[in-house]
Structures are given as structure tokens and as C-alpha cells.
Amino acid sequence: QLQAYGGGSVQTGGSLRLSCAVSGFTADYFSIGWFRQAPGKEREGVSCITRSGGTTNYADFVKGRFTISRDNAKNMVYMQMNALEPEDTAVYYCATAPTLGCGLERHYYVDYWGQGTQVTVSS
């Protein structure tokens, strides 16, 4: 299973670090992505990282602000979020994809999803 945590409330320009803890299986079997869903909106891909961590992808709206990383020895994936904006307010989820590469399209992520962690950015 996956457990996402690290969300919270910050002001515009603040930072948060989300963590995704993997248990019950070895994290490096999967590419892992972060998604978010704001109230009334579709869930959207934010970032992803391949099994070895050698390749990452980011949605245009977070490029230069968010950084995804992983520590397979600890079965952990992280997403450092800087320069947060009110538009980043959402529930953030981590999910696994049984793919060699990683994409931000939801249909790749067919195995495990975390329960979500709330990020709220106030102006």
C-alpha cells in the first residue's frame, strides 16, 4: 500500500515536502507519480519518477517549483514543493505505475494509490 503525508497549510511562496511511504512490496518495481485533485476539478498528474529515479517528468504548471525524488532503500518517494501558489491547493495522491518510463496520464497508474494528503495555500 501507499501512504501519502506531509501536507499542510502554508502561505503563498511557502514550501512543503510530501512523502509517499511504500509498504507491502518493493518500491523499485514501479514508477511512481504524484497527482492532485482540487475541489470540483479532475485529478491531474503533477510529477512522476521512474523505478531507478533516472527520469522524472513534471506538469508545466509545477516545473521549476516542484522536485520529485525517491529513496528505494527506504521505500520512499518525495516531492519538494516550493514557491507554492493558491492554485496548488488540492489533495495530493501518490500512485504506482508498472511501466519502465513514467507519464502523467492517470491511466498508467493501475495498481496502488495512497489515501491523499491535503495541501492548502493561502494568499
Coordinates of C-alpha atoms in Angstrom, one line a residue:
Q1 CA 0.0 0.0 0.0
L2 CA 0.9 3.6 -0.3
Q3 CA 0.7 6.3 2.4
A4 CA 1.0 10.0 1.4
Y5 CA 1.7 12.5 4.1
G6 CA 3.4 15.9 4.7
G7 CA 0.6 18.2 3.5
G8 CA -0.5 21.2 5.5
S9 CA -1.4 24.9 5.3
V10 CA 1.1 27.5 4.1
Q11 CA 1.1 31.0 2.7
T12 CA 1.8 31.9 -0.9
G13 CA 5.5 31.4 -1.5
G14 CA 5.9 28.8 1.1
S15 CA 7.2 25.2 0.9
L16 CA 6.1 21.7 1.8
R17 CA 7.7 18.3 1.4
L18 CA 5.3 15.5 0.6
S19 CA 6.3 11.9 1.3
C20 CA 4.9 8.7 0.0
A21 CA 5.7 5.6 2.0
V22 CA 5.5 2.2 0.2
S23 CA 4.8 -0.9 2.2
G24 CA 4.0 -4.5 1.3
F25 CA 6.1 -4.5 -1.8
T26 CA 9.4 -3.2 -3.1
A27 CA 9.1 0.3 -4.4
D28 CA 11.5 -0.1 -7.2
Y29 CA 9.1 -2.4 -9.0
F30 CA 7.1 0.7 -10.1
S31 CA 7.4 4.1 -11.4
I32 CA 5.6 6.4 -9.0
G33 CA 3.6 9.5 -9.7
W34 CA 2.0 12.4 -7.7
F35 CA -1.4 13.5 -8.6
R36 CA -3.7 16.2 -7.2
Q37 CA -7.3 17.0 -7.1
A38 CA -8.8 20.3 -6.3
P39 CA -12.5 20.7 -5.3
G40 CA -14.7 20.4 -8.4
K41 CA -11.8 19.6 -10.7
E42 CA -10.5 16.4 -12.3
R43 CA -7.5 14.6 -10.8
E44 CA -4.4 15.7 -12.7
G45 CA -0.8 14.4 -12.9
V46 CA 1.8 16.6 -11.2
S47 CA 5.1 14.7 -11.4
C48 CA 6.5 11.2 -11.8
I49 CA 9.7 9.3 -11.4
T50 CA 10.9 6.1 -12.9
R51 CA 11.9 3.0 -11.0
S52 CA 15.6 3.8 -10.7
G53 CA 14.9 7.6 -10.3
G54 CA 16.8 8.2 -13.5
T55 CA 13.9 10.0 -15.3
T56 CA 11.4 12.5 -14.0
N57 CA 8.5 14.3 -15.6
Y58 CA 6.6 17.4 -14.4
A59 CA 3.4 19.1 -15.4
D60 CA 4.1 22.5 -16.9
F61 CA 2.3 24.2 -14.0
V62 CA 4.9 23.0 -11.5
K63 CA 8.1 22.9 -13.5
G64 CA 10.9 24.8 -11.7
R65 CA 8.9 24.7 -8.4
F66 CA 8.4 21.1 -7.5
T67 CA 11.1 18.3 -7.4
I68 CA 10.3 14.6 -7.1
S69 CA 12.8 12.1 -5.8
R70 CA 12.9 8.6 -4.4
D71 CA 14.9 6.5 -2.0
N72 CA 14.4 2.9 -2.9
A73 CA 16.4 1.7 0.1
K74 CA 13.8 3.3 2.3
N75 CA 10.8 2.6 0.1
M76 CA 10.0 6.3 0.0
V77 CA 9.2 8.8 -2.7
Y78 CA 9.2 12.6 -2.0
M79 CA 8.0 15.7 -3.7
Q80 CA 9.5 19.0 -2.6
M81 CA 7.1 21.9 -3.3
N82 CA 8.5 25.4 -3.4
A83 CA 7.0 28.7 -4.3
L84 CA 3.5 27.4 -3.6
E85 CA 0.6 29.3 -5.0
P86 CA -3.1 29.3 -4.0
E87 CA -3.7 27.3 -7.3
D88 CA -1.7 24.4 -5.8
T89 CA -4.4 23.9 -3.2
A90 CA -5.6 20.3 -3.6
V91 CA -5.5 16.8 -2.2
Y92 CA -2.3 15.2 -3.3
Y93 CA -2.0 11.5 -4.0
C94 CA 0.8 9.1 -4.9
A95 CA 0.3 6.1 -7.1
T96 CA 2.3 3.4 -8.8
A97 CA 2.6 2.5 -12.5
P98 CA 4.1 -0.8 -13.7
T99 CA 5.9 0.9 -16.5
L100 CA 9.6 1.4 -17.4
G101 CA 9.1 5.1 -18.2
C102 CA 6.7 7.4 -16.4
G103 CA 3.9 9.6 -17.7
L104 CA 1.4 11.9 -16.1
E105 CA -1.7 10.3 -17.6
R106 CA -3.8 8.7 -15.0
H107 CA -4.5 5.5 -17.0
Y108 CA -0.9 4.3 -16.4
Y109 CA -1.5 4.1 -12.7
V110 CA -3.4 0.9 -12.3
D111 CA -2.1 -0.7 -9.2
Y112 CA -1.8 1.3 -5.9
W113 CA -3.0 4.7 -4.8
G114 CA -2.3 6.4 -1.5
Q115 CA -5.1 8.0 0.5
G116 CA -4.2 11.6 -0.2
T117 CA -2.8 14.5 1.8
Q118 CA -4.3 18.0 1.9
V119 CA -2.3 21.0 0.7
T120 CA -3.8 24.4 1.3
V121 CA -2.0 27.5 0.2
S122 CA -3.5 30.9 1.3
S123 CA -2.8 34.2 -0.3

